[in-house]
Amino acid sequence: MRIHAVPVLTDNYVWLIEGDQRQCAVVDLGATEPVLAKIAELGLIPQAILLTHHHADHTQGIAAFRAHYPVPVYGPSTEAQTWVTNPQVDGAVIDLPHMGSFEVWLTPGHTRGHITFITDGAAFTGDTLFTAGCGRLFEGTAAQMLASLDRIATLPDATYIYCGHEYTADNLRFAQFVEPDNQSIARRAAQMTPMRLRGEPSVPATLAEEKQTNPFLRIRTPLLRQAIEKFAHQYLSDAQAFGVLRRWKDEFDGLPPLSFK
Ligand SMILES: [Zn+2]
């Protein structure tokens, strides 16, 4: 299995999962043309679309793509009904010939029905777990997102995290701000500019690297927890601390507040 990145829109990634006989599955489809071009360049034969959630920057390329390749769309059972032909529930397993099997995990938080696709050595996390960050809480609660990330964190450390956006450098600026003494974050941040100047995606990263540098996987580490509680001026439960950290990141990014709990 080989995985190819197709950058689309401003900072989205479409992932092409190549099987051993040129079959491929497409993870999310925010645009059509660049994906068709990459498939033609590589000589791939699309077999399926794997859809993580309903947002337009992950779905708006599906209709035009399916006009060329009318393949099934495996996606959340509770959202994106317009696009999903094969609704998936938590724990379902999708067997794609020559590409392996993909387990479906319900990972709510960013949206209510967001799903993550788990295969051998890789997790396609959409807008749930980002490299060095996590998605905004548009529909779910902090407790839901924390539970989703905690579950993803149970995967083997060597698992590669393929997320939906190129946000690593931005996320690491916040990570450094909240954990200024974390040398792993500093080292990772220092790699970002040269990597991006070479035109390389910063995604995927291993779960091991995420556990060392992603503040949203680190809310139980004492120093970060102290920083979060200092920001909130009170002691916090895990879910509260997670919610405060997420709100802190939104403020840091100058984003309008979301009304989540
Ligand atoms: Zn999204």
CSV table of C-alpha atoms and ligand atoms in Angstrom, one decimal:
chain,number,residue,atom,x,y,z
A,1,MET,CA,0.0,0.0,0.0
A,2,ARG,CA,1.3,3.4,-1.0
A,3,ILE,CA,-0.3,6.7,0.0
A,4,HIS,CA,-0.1,9.8,-2.1
A,5,ALA,CA,-0.9,13.4,-1.0
A,6,VAL,CA,-2.9,15.6,-3.3
A,7,PRO,CA,-3.0,19.2,-2.0
A,8,VAL,CA,-6.3,20.9,-2.8
A,9,LEU,CA,-7.9,24.3,-2.0
A,10,THR,CA,-5.9,26.4,0.4
A,11,ASP,CA,-4.5,23.8,2.7
A,12,ASN,CA,-6.6,20.6,2.4
A,13,TYR,CA,-5.2,17.2,1.6
A,14,VAL,CA,-6.9,14.5,-0.5
A,15,TRP,CA,-5.2,11.1,0.2
A,16,LEU,CA,-4.9,8.5,-2.5
A,17,ILE,CA,-4.4,5.0,-1.2
A,18,GLU,CA,-2.8,2.9,-3.9
A,19,GLY,CA,-3.3,-0.9,-3.8
A,20,ASP,CA,-0.9,-3.5,-5.2
A,21,GLN,CA,-2.5,-3.6,-8.7
A,22,ARG,CA,-3.1,0.1,-9.2
A,23,GLN,CA,-6.5,0.2,-7.6
A,24,CYS,CA,-6.9,3.2,-5.3
A,25,ALA,CA,-9.2,4.6,-2.7
A,26,VAL,CA,-9.7,8.4,-2.3
A,27,VAL,CA,-10.0,9.9,1.2
A,28,ASP,CA,-12.1,13.0,1.2
A,29,LEU,CA,-12.6,15.1,-1.9
A,30,GLY,CA,-12.5,18.9,-1.5
A,31,ALA,CA,-11.8,19.3,-5.2
A,32,THR,CA,-12.0,17.2,-8.3
A,33,GLU,CA,-9.5,18.3,-11.0
A,34,PRO,CA,-6.2,17.9,-9.1
A,35,VAL,CA,-7.3,14.5,-7.9
A,36,LEU,CA,-8.3,13.3,-11.4
A,37,ALA,CA,-4.9,14.7,-12.7
A,38,LYS,CA,-2.9,12.8,-10.0
A,39,ILE,CA,-4.9,9.6,-10.7
A,40,ALA,CA,-4.2,9.9,-14.4
A,41,GLU,CA,-0.5,10.7,-13.8
A,42,LEU,CA,-0.1,7.6,-11.6
A,43,GLY,CA,-2.3,5.4,-13.8
A,44,LEU,CA,-4.6,4.4,-10.9
A,45,ILE,CA,-8.1,2.9,-11.0
A,46,PRO,CA,-10.4,4.4,-8.3
A,47,GLN,CA,-12.5,1.8,-6.4
A,48,ALA,CA,-13.9,3.8,-3.5
A,49,ILE,CA,-14.2,7.1,-1.7
A,50,LEU,CA,-13.7,7.2,2.0
A,51,LEU,CA,-15.4,10.3,3.5
A,52,THR,CA,-14.6,11.5,7.1
A,53,HIS,CA,-17.3,14.2,7.5
A,54,HIS,CA,-19.7,16.4,5.8
A,55,HIS,CA,-17.8,19.8,5.5
A,56,ALA,CA,-17.7,21.3,2.0
A,57,ASP,CA,-13.9,21.3,1.9
A,58,HIS,CA,-14.1,17.5,2.2
A,59,THR,CA,-17.1,16.8,0.0
A,60,GLN,CA,-17.5,19.4,-2.8
A,61,GLY,CA,-15.4,17.4,-5.3
A,62,ILE,CA,-17.4,14.2,-4.9
A,63,ALA,CA,-20.2,14.7,-7.5
A,64,ALA,CA,-17.9,15.7,-10.3
A,65,PHE,CA,-15.5,12.9,-9.4
A,66,ARG,CA,-18.3,10.3,-9.5
A,67,ALA,CA,-19.3,11.5,-12.9
A,68,HIS,CA,-15.9,10.2,-14.0
A,69,TYR,CA,-15.7,7.3,-11.6
A,70,PRO,CA,-19.1,6.1,-10.1
A,71,VAL,CA,-17.5,4.4,-7.1
A,72,PRO,CA,-19.1,3.8,-3.7
A,73,VAL,CA,-18.8,6.5,-1.0
A,74,TYR,CA,-18.1,5.1,2.4
A,75,GLY,CA,-18.9,7.7,5.0
A,76,PRO,CA,-20.6,8.6,8.3
A,77,SER,CA,-24.1,7.1,8.8
A,78,THR,CA,-25.3,10.2,10.5
A,79,GLU,CA,-24.2,13.0,8.3
A,80,ALA,CA,-23.3,13.8,4.6
A,81,GLN,CA,-26.4,11.8,3.5
A,82,THR,CA,-26.2,13.6,0.1
A,83,TRP,CA,-22.9,12.0,-0.7
A,84,VAL,CA,-22.7,8.7,1.2
A,85,THR,CA,-23.8,5.6,-0.7
A,86,ASN,CA,-22.4,3.1,1.9
A,87,PRO,CA,-23.1,4.5,5.5
A,88,GLN,CA,-20.7,3.3,8.1
A,89,VAL,CA,-21.2,2.9,11.8
A,90,ASP,CA,-18.6,2.6,14.6
A,91,GLY,CA,-16.7,-0.7,14.4
A,92,ALA,CA,-17.6,-1.4,10.8
A,93,VAL,CA,-14.9,-2.9,8.6
A,94,ILE,CA,-14.5,-2.1,4.9
A,95,ASP,CA,-12.6,-4.6,2.9
A,96,LEU,CA,-11.2,-3.1,-0.3
A,97,PRO,CA,-9.6,-5.7,-2.6
A,98,HIS,CA,-5.8,-5.1,-2.9
A,99,MET,CA,-5.9,-2.2,-0.5
A,100,GLY,CA,-6.6,-4.0,2.7
A,101,SER,CA,-9.3,-3.5,5.3
A,102,PHE,CA,-10.3,-0.3,7.0
A,103,GLU,CA,-11.9,-0.2,10.4
A,104,VAL,CA,-14.3,2.7,11.0
A,105,TRP,CA,-14.2,4.5,14.3
A,106,LEU,CA,-16.8,7.1,15.2
A,107,THR,CA,-14.7,10.1,16.4
A,108,PRO,CA,-17.1,13.0,17.1
A,109,GLY,CA,-16.1,16.4,18.3
A,110,HIS,CA,-15.3,18.4,15.1
A,111,THR,CA,-18.7,17.2,13.7
A,112,ARG,CA,-21.2,14.9,15.4
A,113,GLY,CA,-20.8,12.0,13.0
A,114,HIS,CA,-17.1,12.4,12.0
A,115,ILE,CA,-15.4,9.0,11.4
A,116,THR,CA,-11.8,7.9,11.2
A,117,PHE,CA,-10.5,5.1,9.0
A,118,ILE,CA,-8.0,2.8,10.5
A,119,THR,CA,-5.8,0.5,8.4
A,120,ASP,CA,-2.6,-1.3,8.9
A,121,GLY,CA,-0.1,1.3,10.1
A,122,ALA,CA,-2.2,4.3,9.2
A,123,ALA,CA,-5.1,6.3,10.5
A,124,PHE,CA,-7.1,8.8,8.3
A,125,THR,CA,-8.2,11.2,10.9
A,126,GLY,CA,-9.9,13.9,8.8
A,127,ASP,CA,-10.4,17.0,11.0
A,128,THR,CA,-10.3,15.2,14.3
A,129,LEU,CA,-6.6,14.7,15.1
A,130,PHE,CA,-4.4,17.1,13.2
A,131,THR,CA,-0.7,16.9,13.2
A,132,ALA,CA,0.3,19.0,16.3
A,133,GLY,CA,-3.4,20.0,16.8
A,134,CYS,CA,-7.0,19.0,16.6
A,135,GLY,CA,-10.1,20.2,14.8
A,136,ARG,CA,-12.4,23.0,16.1
A,137,LEU,CA,-15.4,21.9,18.0
A,138,PHE,CA,-18.1,22.9,15.6
A,139,GLU,CA,-20.8,20.4,16.6
A,140,GLY,CA,-19.4,18.2,19.4
A,141,THR,CA,-18.3,18.8,23.0
A,142,ALA,CA,-14.9,19.0,24.5
A,143,ALA,CA,-15.5,15.7,26.2
A,144,GLN,CA,-16.4,14.0,22.9
A,145,MET,CA,-13.3,15.3,21.2
A,146,LEU,CA,-11.1,14.3,24.1
A,147,ALA,CA,-12.6,10.8,24.0
A,148,SER,CA,-12.0,10.6,20.2
A,149,LEU,CA,-8.4,11.6,20.6
A,150,ASP,CA,-7.8,9.3,23.6
A,151,ARG,CA,-9.1,6.4,21.4
A,152,ILE,CA,-6.9,7.3,18.5
A,153,ALA,CA,-4.0,7.5,21.0
A,154,THR,CA,-4.5,3.8,21.8
A,155,LEU,CA,-3.2,2.9,18.3
A,156,PRO,CA,0.4,1.7,18.0
A,157,ASP,CA,2.9,4.5,18.3
A,158,ALA,CA,4.3,3.8,14.8
A,159,THR,CA,0.8,4.5,13.3
A,160,TYR,CA,1.0,7.3,10.7
A,161,ILE,CA,-1.6,10.0,11.1
A,162,TYR,CA,-3.0,11.3,7.8
A,163,CYS,CA,-5.2,14.3,8.5
A,164,GLY,CA,-7.2,16.6,6.3
A,165,HIS,CA,-5.2,19.8,6.4
A,166,GLU,CA,-1.6,21.2,6.2
A,167,TYR,CA,-1.8,22.9,9.6
A,168,THR,CA,1.4,21.6,11.3
A,169,ALA,CA,3.5,24.8,11.3
A,170,ASP,CA,0.6,26.9,12.6
A,171,ASN,CA,-0.3,24.3,15.2
A,172,LEU,CA,3.3,24.1,16.5
A,173,ARG,CA,3.3,27.9,17.1
A,174,PHE,CA,0.5,27.4,19.6
A,175,ALA,CA,2.2,24.2,21.0
A,176,GLN,CA,5.4,26.2,21.6
A,177,PHE,CA,3.4,29.0,23.2
A,178,VAL,CA,1.7,26.7,25.7
A,179,GLU,CA,4.7,24.4,26.3
A,180,PRO,CA,7.7,26.7,25.8
A,181,ASP,CA,10.1,24.2,27.5
A,182,ASN,CA,9.2,21.2,25.4
A,183,GLN,CA,12.3,20.5,23.3
A,184,SER,CA,10.4,18.0,21.1
A,185,ILE,CA,8.1,20.8,20.0
A,186,ALA,CA,11.0,23.2,19.4
A,187,ARG,CA,12.8,20.6,17.3
A,188,ARG,CA,9.7,19.8,15.2
A,189,ALA,CA,8.9,23.4,14.7
A,190,ALA,CA,12.4,24.1,13.5
A,191,GLN,CA,11.9,21.4,10.7
A,192,MET,CA,8.8,23.0,9.4
A,193,THR,CA,10.1,25.9,7.3
A,194,PRO,CA,12.8,23.9,5.4
A,195,MET,CA,10.3,21.1,4.9
A,196,ARG,CA,7.6,23.4,3.5
A,197,LEU,CA,10.2,25.3,1.4
A,198,ARG,CA,11.1,22.0,-0.2
A,199,GLY,CA,7.4,21.6,-1.0
A,200,GLU,CA,7.0,18.5,1.2
A,201,PRO,CA,3.8,17.9,3.1
A,202,SER,CA,4.3,17.9,6.9
A,203,VAL,CA,1.7,15.2,7.0
A,204,PRO,CA,1.8,12.3,7.9
A,205,ALA,CA,3.5,12.1,11.3
A,206,THR,CA,3.7,9.2,13.6
A,207,LEU,CA,1.5,8.9,16.7
A,208,ALA,CA,4.6,8.7,18.8
A,209,GLU,CA,5.7,12.2,17.5
A,210,GLU,CA,2.1,13.5,18.1
A,211,LYS,CA,2.2,12.3,21.7
A,212,GLN,CA,5.4,14.2,22.3
A,213,THR,CA,4.4,17.5,20.5
A,214,ASN,CA,0.6,17.8,20.2
A,215,PRO,CA,-0.8,19.7,23.2
A,216,PHE,CA,-4.3,18.2,22.6
A,217,LEU,CA,-2.8,14.7,23.3
A,218,ARG,CA,-0.9,16.1,26.3
A,219,ILE,CA,-3.5,17.7,28.6
A,220,ARG,CA,-2.6,15.3,31.4
A,221,THR,CA,1.0,16.2,31.5
A,222,PRO,CA,1.7,18.3,34.6
A,223,LEU,CA,3.3,21.3,33.1
A,224,LEU,CA,0.8,21.8,30.4
A,225,ARG,CA,-2.1,21.1,32.7
A,226,GLN,CA,-0.7,23.8,35.1
A,227,ALA,CA,-0.5,26.3,32.2
A,228,ILE,CA,-4.2,25.5,31.2
A,229,GLU,CA,-5.4,25.9,34.7
A,230,LYS,CA,-3.5,29.1,35.2
A,231,PHE,CA,-5.1,30.4,32.0
A,232,ALA,CA,-8.6,29.4,33.3
A,233,HIS,CA,-7.8,30.5,36.9
A,234,GLN,CA,-9.2,27.3,38.3
A,235,TYR,CA,-8.6,23.5,38.7
A,236,LEU,CA,-10.2,21.6,35.8
A,237,SER,CA,-11.3,18.1,34.9
A,238,ASP,CA,-9.7,16.5,31.9
A,239,ALA,CA,-12.7,17.4,29.6
A,240,GLN,CA,-12.7,21.0,31.0
A,241,ALA,CA,-9.0,21.3,30.5
A,242,PHE,CA,-9.3,20.1,27.0
A,243,GLY,CA,-12.1,22.5,26.3
A,244,VAL,CA,-10.1,25.4,27.7
A,245,LEU,CA,-7.1,24.5,25.7
A,246,ARG,CA,-9.2,24.4,22.5
A,247,ARG,CA,-10.8,27.8,23.3
A,248,TRP,CA,-7.3,29.1,24.1
A,249,LYS,CA,-6.1,28.0,20.6
A,250,ASP,CA,-9.1,29.7,19.0
A,251,GLU,CA,-8.2,32.9,20.8
A,252,PHE,CA,-4.5,32.5,19.9
A,253,ASP,CA,-5.6,32.2,16.2
A,254,GLY,CA,-7.9,35.2,16.5
A,255,LEU,CA,-11.0,33.0,15.7
A,256,PRO,CA,-14.5,33.9,16.9
A,257,PRO,CA,-15.6,31.9,19.9
A,258,LEU,CA,-17.7,28.8,19.4
A,259,SER,CA,-20.5,28.0,21.8
A,260,PHE,CA,-19.4,24.6,22.9
A,261,LYS,CA,-19.4,23.1,26.4
B,1,ZN,ZN,-14.1,19.9,8.8
